[in-house]
């Protein structure tokens, strides 16, 4: 028969338990793998290099002697061991996030407003899911979009008509804080029977005798003009319309060419409504940034809204790159 002496109760509990390497970051990685479907996109989401993320997973696999997902599967497929840890992550990570938000609310309050100004006509395709996700996490914050198109959304911040502005250029010298969102591909759009549809790409010269169909915005707000046409000395005739579908209808009718984000027209391309080609051999890329006044940046929910915009964009938009 064995007896426990008084010293037994002072032994650390961990000595009677199996030590585990599982940390919160591992669980967050598993959720990122689930949501993005690939190691590369999960690494972008988590702001890690792909090798660092792979090292995290391998450390768990080596410890337990079990693979967590099937290599080279697309989309990524979890093994039974991976599914078990994923179930743990689905319980733990949301609880930790909620506790963090609760502590922030206790420390800084729960009320607030978030008025969003947008200079990008196509931003609503990805902004709405981000706003829906934000409302679930911060129901106390009054969320709104400043109505109408705004050529100077940063000006609305200084006029106290908006709390956050989404812009396409990161210009130094502005008295605002810049929050990077993502980089994306701009593509040229033409009718399916247009001669340019047989080309591998289009160049600035191809726009010279064409009508450029755009949203009704100044030239300086168009990446195709600012980055490609103006440096080449080309000023094509412009025709404008407010709606993306109207732009595509005009393009399909051989009324001109357009240049739009790939993510804004993917559905139309899949239905072969129009054709698309890269702009220049290197391709034309554009960026989106969020901006706030320094005093607004300090609000506890601003950082989370920026993170949500980045996360939902990475999940829902094709071929973007976080910046």
Coordinates of C-alpha atoms in Angstrom, one line a residue:
X1 CA 0.0 0.0 0.0
X2 CA 1.2 3.5 -0.9
X3 CA 0.7 6.6 1.2
X4 CA 0.9 10.2 0.1
X5 CA 3.0 12.5 2.3
X6 CA 2.4 16.3 2.7
X7 CA 5.1 17.1 0.1
X8 CA 3.1 15.4 -2.6
X9 CA 0.5 18.2 -2.7
X10 CA 3.2 20.8 -3.4
X11 CA 4.5 19.0 -6.6
X12 CA 3.7 21.0 -9.8
X13 CA 0.6 19.6 -11.5
X14 CA 2.4 19.7 -14.9
X15 CA 4.7 16.9 -13.8
X16 CA 1.7 14.5 -13.8
X17 CA 0.5 15.6 -17.2
X18 CA 1.8 15.2 -20.7
X19 CA 3.5 18.3 -21.8
X20 CA 2.0 19.6 -25.1
X21 CA 3.5 22.0 -27.6
X22 CA 0.1 23.3 -28.6
X23 CA -0.1 27.1 -28.4
X24 CA -2.7 29.6 -29.4
X25 CA -0.7 30.5 -32.5
X26 CA -0.9 26.9 -33.7
X27 CA -4.7 27.0 -33.3
X28 CA -4.9 30.3 -35.2
X29 CA -2.8 28.7 -37.9
X30 CA -5.2 25.8 -38.3
X31 CA -8.1 28.1 -38.6
X32 CA -6.3 30.1 -41.3
X33 CA -5.5 26.9 -43.2
X34 CA -9.2 25.9 -43.0
X35 CA -10.4 29.3 -44.2
X36 CA -7.9 30.0 -47.0
X37 CA -7.4 26.4 -48.2
X38 CA -3.7 26.7 -48.7
X39 CA -0.4 27.2 -46.9
X40 CA 0.6 30.2 -49.0
X41 CA -2.6 32.1 -48.4
X42 CA -2.8 31.2 -44.7
X43 CA 0.8 32.6 -44.3
X44 CA -0.3 35.9 -46.0
X45 CA -3.3 36.1 -43.6
X46 CA -1.1 35.5 -40.5
X47 CA 1.7 37.8 -41.7
X48 CA 4.1 34.9 -41.7
X49 CA 6.5 33.6 -44.2
X50 CA 5.4 30.3 -45.8
X51 CA 8.4 28.5 -44.3
X52 CA 7.6 29.8 -40.8
X53 CA 4.0 28.5 -41.0
X54 CA 5.2 25.2 -42.3
X55 CA 7.7 25.0 -39.4
X56 CA 4.8 25.5 -36.9
X57 CA 2.8 22.6 -38.4
X58 CA 5.8 20.3 -38.7
X59 CA 6.6 20.8 -35.0
X60 CA 3.2 19.6 -34.0
X61 CA 3.3 16.7 -36.5
X62 CA 6.8 15.6 -35.2
X63 CA 5.6 15.8 -31.6
X64 CA 2.5 13.6 -32.1
X65 CA 3.9 11.5 -35.0
X66 CA 0.9 12.3 -37.2
X67 CA 0.3 14.4 -40.3
X68 CA -2.2 17.2 -39.9
X69 CA -3.2 17.6 -43.5
X70 CA -2.6 16.0 -46.9
X71 CA 0.3 17.6 -48.7
X72 CA -0.3 19.1 -52.2
X73 CA -4.1 18.9 -51.8
X74 CA -6.1 21.7 -53.3
X75 CA -8.0 22.9 -51.5
X76 CA -6.2 21.7 -48.4
X77 CA -7.6 18.4 -46.8
X78 CA -7.2 17.8 -43.1
X79 CA -6.3 14.3 -41.7
X80 CA -8.2 12.9 -38.7
X81 CA -5.5 14.3 -36.5
X82 CA -5.8 17.7 -38.1
X83 CA -9.6 17.6 -37.8
X84 CA -9.2 16.9 -34.1
X85 CA -7.0 19.9 -33.5
X86 CA -9.1 22.0 -35.8
X87 CA -12.1 21.3 -33.6
X88 CA -10.1 22.5 -30.6
X89 CA -9.2 25.6 -32.5
X90 CA -12.8 26.3 -33.4
X91 CA -13.7 26.2 -29.7
X92 CA -10.6 28.0 -28.2
X93 CA -9.7 30.8 -30.6
X94 CA -13.2 32.5 -30.8
X95 CA -13.4 32.4 -27.0
X96 CA -10.0 34.0 -26.6
X97 CA -10.9 36.7 -29.2
X98 CA -14.1 37.4 -27.4
X99 CA -12.4 37.7 -24.1
X100 CA -9.9 40.1 -25.5
X101 CA -12.7 42.3 -26.9
X102 CA -14.5 42.2 -23.6
X103 CA -11.4 43.4 -21.8
X104 CA -11.0 46.2 -24.3
X105 CA -14.6 47.2 -23.7
X106 CA -14.1 47.2 -20.0
X107 CA -11.0 49.4 -20.3
X108 CA -12.1 51.8 -23.1
X109 CA -15.8 51.6 -23.4
X110 CA -18.1 50.0 -25.9
X111 CA -19.8 52.9 -27.8
X112 CA -18.6 54.5 -30.9
X113 CA -19.2 55.3 -34.6
X114 CA -17.5 54.2 -37.7
X115 CA -18.4 56.2 -40.8
X116 CA -16.7 54.9 -43.9
X117 CA -15.9 57.0 -47.0
X118 CA -15.1 55.1 -50.2
X119 CA -13.5 56.5 -53.4
X120 CA -13.6 53.1 -55.2
X121 CA -16.8 52.3 -57.1
X122 CA -16.1 48.5 -56.9
X123 CA -15.2 48.4 -53.2
X124 CA -18.6 47.4 -52.1
X125 CA -18.1 43.8 -53.5
X126 CA -15.7 43.1 -50.6
X127 CA -16.6 45.8 -48.1
X128 CA -20.0 44.4 -47.3
X129 CA -18.8 41.1 -46.0
X130 CA -16.2 42.9 -43.8
X131 CA -18.9 45.1 -42.4
X132 CA -21.2 42.2 -41.6
X133 CA -18.4 40.4 -39.8
X134 CA -17.5 43.6 -37.8
X135 CA -21.1 44.0 -36.7
X136 CA -21.1 40.6 -35.1
X137 CA -18.0 41.4 -33.1
X138 CA -18.8 45.0 -32.2
X139 CA -22.6 45.4 -32.2
X140 CA -22.4 48.5 -30.0
X141 CA -20.5 50.5 -32.8
X142 CA -22.7 52.4 -35.2
X143 CA -21.5 51.5 -38.6
X144 CA -22.4 53.5 -41.7
X145 CA -21.2 54.3 -45.2
X146 CA -21.0 58.0 -46.2
X147 CA -23.4 58.1 -49.1
X148 CA -22.3 59.2 -52.6
X149 CA -18.9 59.0 -54.4
X150 CA -16.2 61.2 -53.0
X151 CA -13.2 62.4 -55.0
X152 CA -11.4 63.5 -51.7
X153 CA -12.3 61.0 -49.0
X154 CA -9.4 62.1 -46.8
X155 CA -10.9 65.6 -46.8
X156 CA -14.0 64.1 -45.2
X157 CA -11.9 62.8 -42.3
X158 CA -10.7 66.4 -41.6
X159 CA -14.2 67.7 -41.9
X160 CA -15.4 65.1 -39.4
X161 CA -17.8 63.7 -42.0
X162 CA -16.1 60.3 -42.0
X163 CA -14.0 58.2 -39.5
X164 CA -12.3 56.0 -42.0
X165 CA -11.6 56.4 -45.7
X166 CA -10.6 53.8 -48.3
X167 CA -8.3 55.1 -50.9
X168 CA -6.2 53.9 -53.8
X169 CA -3.0 55.9 -53.3
X170 CA -0.6 56.0 -50.3
X171 CA 0.7 59.5 -50.3
X172 CA 3.3 60.7 -47.8
X173 CA 2.8 64.0 -46.1
X174 CA -0.9 63.6 -45.3
X175 CA -1.8 64.2 -41.7
X176 CA -3.4 60.8 -41.4
X177 CA -2.5 57.2 -40.5
X178 CA -2.3 54.7 -43.4
X179 CA -3.4 51.1 -42.9
X180 CA -2.5 48.7 -45.8
X181 CA -5.2 46.5 -47.2
X182 CA -4.3 44.7 -50.4
X183 CA -2.7 44.8 -53.9
X184 CA -4.7 43.6 -56.9
X185 CA -4.5 43.1 -60.7
X186 CA -6.1 45.5 -63.1
X187 CA -7.1 44.0 -66.4
X188 CA -8.2 45.3 -69.8
X189 CA -11.7 44.3 -70.9
X190 CA -12.8 44.0 -74.5
X191 CA -15.6 42.4 -76.5
X192 CA -15.1 38.7 -77.2
X193 CA -14.8 39.3 -80.9
X194 CA -12.4 42.3 -80.5
X195 CA -9.1 41.9 -82.3
X196 CA -7.3 42.5 -78.9
X197 CA -8.9 39.4 -77.5
X198 CA -6.5 37.3 -79.5
X199 CA -3.5 39.0 -78.0
X200 CA -1.5 37.8 -74.9
X201 CA -1.7 41.3 -73.4
X202 CA -2.5 44.9 -74.3
X203 CA -0.2 47.9 -74.3
X204 CA -0.7 51.6 -73.9
X205 CA -0.7 52.1 -77.7
X206 CA -3.8 49.8 -78.0
X207 CA -5.9 52.4 -76.2
X208 CA -5.0 55.3 -78.5
X209 CA -7.9 54.9 -81.0
X210 CA -10.3 53.4 -78.6
X211 CA -12.9 54.8 -76.3
X212 CA -12.0 54.3 -72.6
X213 CA -15.1 53.4 -70.6
X214 CA -14.7 54.3 -67.0
X215 CA -16.5 55.4 -63.9
X216 CA -17.2 59.2 -63.7
X217 CA -14.0 60.1 -61.8
X218 CA -11.0 62.4 -62.5
X219 CA -8.1 61.1 -64.6
X220 CA -5.8 61.1 -61.5
X221 CA -8.0 58.5 -59.9
X222 CA -7.7 56.0 -62.7
X223 CA -4.7 53.6 -62.5
X224 CA -4.8 52.9 -66.2
X225 CA -4.4 56.6 -67.0
X226 CA -2.0 57.5 -64.2
X227 CA 0.3 54.5 -64.6
X228 CA 0.1 53.5 -68.2
X229 CA -1.6 56.0 -70.6
X230 CA -0.3 59.3 -69.4
X231 CA 3.4 58.2 -69.3
X232 CA 2.9 57.1 -72.9
X233 CA 1.4 60.4 -74.0
X234 CA -2.0 58.8 -74.8
X235 CA -5.3 60.5 -74.1
X236 CA -8.1 58.3 -75.4
X237 CA -11.7 59.5 -75.7
X238 CA -13.6 58.7 -72.4
X239 CA -17.1 57.6 -71.8
X240 CA -18.4 57.3 -68.3
X241 CA -21.1 55.5 -66.4
X242 CA -21.8 54.8 -62.7
X243 CA -22.4 51.1 -62.8
X244 CA -20.0 48.2 -63.4
X245 CA -22.6 46.2 -65.3
X246 CA -23.1 49.2 -67.6
X247 CA -19.4 49.4 -68.3
X248 CA -19.4 45.8 -69.2
X249 CA -22.4 46.1 -71.4
X250 CA -20.8 48.9 -73.4
X251 CA -17.6 46.8 -73.7
X252 CA -19.5 43.8 -74.9
X253 CA -21.2 46.0 -77.5
X254 CA -17.8 47.1 -79.0
X255 CA -18.2 50.6 -77.7
X256 CA -14.8 50.7 -76.2
X257 CA -12.3 49.2 -73.7
X258 CA -12.3 49.2 -70.0
X259 CA -9.8 48.6 -67.2
X260 CA -11.2 47.2 -64.0
X261 CA -10.0 45.1 -61.0
X262 CA -10.0 41.4 -61.8
X263 CA -12.0 40.6 -58.6
X264 CA -14.8 43.0 -59.7
X265 CA -15.5 41.2 -63.0
X266 CA -14.6 37.5 -62.3
X267 CA -18.2 36.4 -62.5
X268 CA -18.7 38.0 -65.9
X269 CA -15.5 36.5 -67.2
X270 CA -16.5 33.0 -66.1
X271 CA -19.8 33.5 -68.1
X272 CA -17.7 34.7 -71.1
X273 CA -19.7 38.0 -71.2
X274 CA -16.5 39.8 -72.1
X275 CA -12.8 39.0 -72.6
X276 CA -9.9 40.1 -70.5
X277 CA -6.2 40.6 -71.0
X278 CA -3.3 41.8 -68.8
X279 CA -2.2 45.4 -69.3
X280 CA 1.4 45.5 -70.4
X281 CA 3.6 42.3 -70.2
X282 CA 4.3 43.0 -66.6
X283 CA 0.7 43.5 -65.7
X284 CA -0.9 46.5 -64.0
X285 CA -1.4 46.4 -60.2
X286 CA -3.2 48.8 -57.9
X287 CA -3.5 49.1 -54.2
X288 CA -6.1 49.9 -51.6
X289 CA -5.4 51.5 -48.2
X290 CA -7.5 52.6 -45.3
X291 CA -6.8 55.9 -43.7
X292 CA -7.8 57.5 -40.3
X293 CA -6.9 60.5 -38.3
X294 CA -4.5 59.7 -35.5
X295 CA -7.1 60.4 -32.9
X296 CA -9.5 58.0 -34.6
X297 CA -6.8 55.3 -34.9
X298 CA -6.7 55.1 -31.1
X299 CA -10.3 53.8 -30.9
X300 CA -10.2 50.2 -29.9
X301 CA -12.3 48.8 -32.7
X302 CA -10.5 50.6 -35.6
X303 CA -7.6 48.1 -35.7
X304 CA -10.0 45.1 -35.7
X305 CA -12.0 46.6 -38.6
X306 CA -8.8 46.9 -40.7
X307 CA -7.9 43.3 -39.8
X308 CA -11.3 42.1 -40.8
X309 CA -11.2 43.9 -44.1
X310 CA -7.9 42.3 -44.9
X311 CA -9.1 38.8 -43.8
X312 CA -12.4 38.8 -45.7
X313 CA -10.7 40.2 -48.8
X314 CA -8.1 37.4 -48.8
X315 CA -10.9 34.9 -48.5
X316 CA -13.3 36.2 -51.1
X317 CA -11.3 38.0 -53.8
X318 CA -9.2 36.2 -56.4
X319 CA -5.5 36.8 -56.9
X320 CA -5.0 39.6 -54.4
X321 CA -1.9 40.1 -52.3
X322 CA -1.9 41.6 -48.8
X323 CA 0.4 44.7 -48.3

